[in-house]
CSV table of C-alpha atoms in Angstrom, one decimal:
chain,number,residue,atom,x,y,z
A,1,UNK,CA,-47.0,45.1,9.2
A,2,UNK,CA,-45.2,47.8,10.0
A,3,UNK,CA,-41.3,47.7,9.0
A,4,UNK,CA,-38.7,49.6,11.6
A,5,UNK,CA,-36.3,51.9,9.6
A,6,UNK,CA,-32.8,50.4,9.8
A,7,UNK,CA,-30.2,51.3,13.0
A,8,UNK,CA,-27.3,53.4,12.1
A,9,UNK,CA,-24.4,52.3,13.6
A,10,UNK,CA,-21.6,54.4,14.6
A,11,UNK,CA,-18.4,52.4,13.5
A,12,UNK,CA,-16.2,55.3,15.3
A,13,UNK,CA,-18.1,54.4,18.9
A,14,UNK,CA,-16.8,50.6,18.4
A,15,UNK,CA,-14.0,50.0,20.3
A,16,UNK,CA,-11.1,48.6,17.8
A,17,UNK,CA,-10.7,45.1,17.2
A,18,UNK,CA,-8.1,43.2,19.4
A,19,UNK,CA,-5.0,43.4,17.1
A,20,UNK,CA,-2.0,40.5,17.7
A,21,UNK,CA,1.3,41.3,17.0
A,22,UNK,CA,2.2,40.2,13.7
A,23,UNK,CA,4.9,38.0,14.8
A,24,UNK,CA,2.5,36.2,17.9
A,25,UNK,CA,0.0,35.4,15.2
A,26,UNK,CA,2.8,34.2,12.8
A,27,UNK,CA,4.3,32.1,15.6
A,28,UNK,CA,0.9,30.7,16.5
A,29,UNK,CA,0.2,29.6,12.5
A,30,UNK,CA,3.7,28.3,12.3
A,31,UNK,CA,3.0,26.4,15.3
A,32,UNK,CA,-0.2,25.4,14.3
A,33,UNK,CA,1.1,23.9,10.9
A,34,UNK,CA,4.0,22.3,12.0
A,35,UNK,CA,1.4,20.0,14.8
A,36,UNK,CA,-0.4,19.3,11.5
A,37,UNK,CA,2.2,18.1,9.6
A,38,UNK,CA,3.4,16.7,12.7
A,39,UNK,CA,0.5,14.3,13.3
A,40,UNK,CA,1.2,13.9,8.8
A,41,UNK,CA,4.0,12.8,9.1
A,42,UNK,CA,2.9,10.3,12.1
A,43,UNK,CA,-0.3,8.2,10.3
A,44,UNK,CA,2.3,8.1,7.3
A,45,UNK,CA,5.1,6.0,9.4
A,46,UNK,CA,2.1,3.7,11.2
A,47,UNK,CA,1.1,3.7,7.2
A,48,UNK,CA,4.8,2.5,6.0
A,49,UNK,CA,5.2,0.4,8.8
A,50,UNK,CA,1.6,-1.4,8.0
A,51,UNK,CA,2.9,-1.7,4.0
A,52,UNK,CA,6.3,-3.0,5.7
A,53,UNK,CA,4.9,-5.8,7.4
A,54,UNK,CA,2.1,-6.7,4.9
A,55,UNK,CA,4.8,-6.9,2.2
A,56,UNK,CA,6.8,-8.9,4.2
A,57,UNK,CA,3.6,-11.6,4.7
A,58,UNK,CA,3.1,-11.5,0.3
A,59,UNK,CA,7.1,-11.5,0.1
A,60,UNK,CA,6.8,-14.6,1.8
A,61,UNK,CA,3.8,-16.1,0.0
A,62,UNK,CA,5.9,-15.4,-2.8
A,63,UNK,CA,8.5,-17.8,-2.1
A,64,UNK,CA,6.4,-20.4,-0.7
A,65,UNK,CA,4.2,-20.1,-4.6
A,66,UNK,CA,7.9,-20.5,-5.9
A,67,UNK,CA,9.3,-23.6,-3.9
A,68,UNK,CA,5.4,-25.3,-4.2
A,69,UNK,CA,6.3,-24.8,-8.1
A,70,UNK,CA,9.4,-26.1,-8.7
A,71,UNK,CA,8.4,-28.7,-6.8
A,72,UNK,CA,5.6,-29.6,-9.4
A,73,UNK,CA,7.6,-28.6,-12.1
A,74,UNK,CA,10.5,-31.5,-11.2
A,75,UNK,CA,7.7,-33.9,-10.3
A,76,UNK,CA,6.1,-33.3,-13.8
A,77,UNK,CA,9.6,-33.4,-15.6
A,78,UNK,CA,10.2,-37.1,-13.6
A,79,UNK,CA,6.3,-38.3,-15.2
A,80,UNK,CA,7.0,-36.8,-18.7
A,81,UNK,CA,10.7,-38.6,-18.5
A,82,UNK,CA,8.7,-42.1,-17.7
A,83,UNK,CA,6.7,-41.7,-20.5
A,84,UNK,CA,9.0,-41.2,-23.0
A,85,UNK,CA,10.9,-44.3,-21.6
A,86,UNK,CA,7.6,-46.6,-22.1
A,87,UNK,CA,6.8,-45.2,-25.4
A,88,UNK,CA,10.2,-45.9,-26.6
A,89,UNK,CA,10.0,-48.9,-25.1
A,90,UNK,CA,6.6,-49.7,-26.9
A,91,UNK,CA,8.1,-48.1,-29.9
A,92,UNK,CA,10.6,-50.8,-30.0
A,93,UNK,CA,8.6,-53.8,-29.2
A,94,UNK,CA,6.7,-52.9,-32.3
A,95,UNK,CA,9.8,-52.2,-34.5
A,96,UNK,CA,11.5,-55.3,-33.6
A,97,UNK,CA,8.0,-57.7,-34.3
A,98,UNK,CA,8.6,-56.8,-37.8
């Protein structure tokens, strides 16, 4: 196989690349970055406004947990109360057989 010797190119017969202003190609990037954090800054507030409302729903659970316990809490202290009055009362029956 025979190998072709490599092309010379003549960089000074290219035409010169297409050259932006400076400030048009700043103004485009500026652009540019300010759309992304744009569209950022917009999933974070459909973010925050998700957490909002999901906090909200726990917030809730939260107090329902709370009331649901207290509730428990008084019933228990009402049993424990009853007890102690029968095992007085027990205690008593047996101290005054004697």
């Amino acid at each position: 196989m025979a190998t072709s010797p490599p092309q010379q190119v003549d960089y000074h017969s290219l035409p010169p690349p297409v050259a932006e202003e400076p400030e048009s190609l700043l103004s485009s990037l500026v652009f540019d970055l300010s759309q992304h954090v744009q569209m950022a800054m917009e999933n974070m507030l459909k973010m925050i406004n998700e957490i909002d409302q999901n906090s909200l729903g726990i917030m809730e659970e939260v107090e329902k947990c709370k009331e649901s316990a207290l509730e428990r809490k008084k019933s228990l202290e009402e049993e424990k109360e009853k007890f102690q009055k029968a095992a007085y009362t027990v205690l008593d029956m047996l101290n005054s057989r004697e």
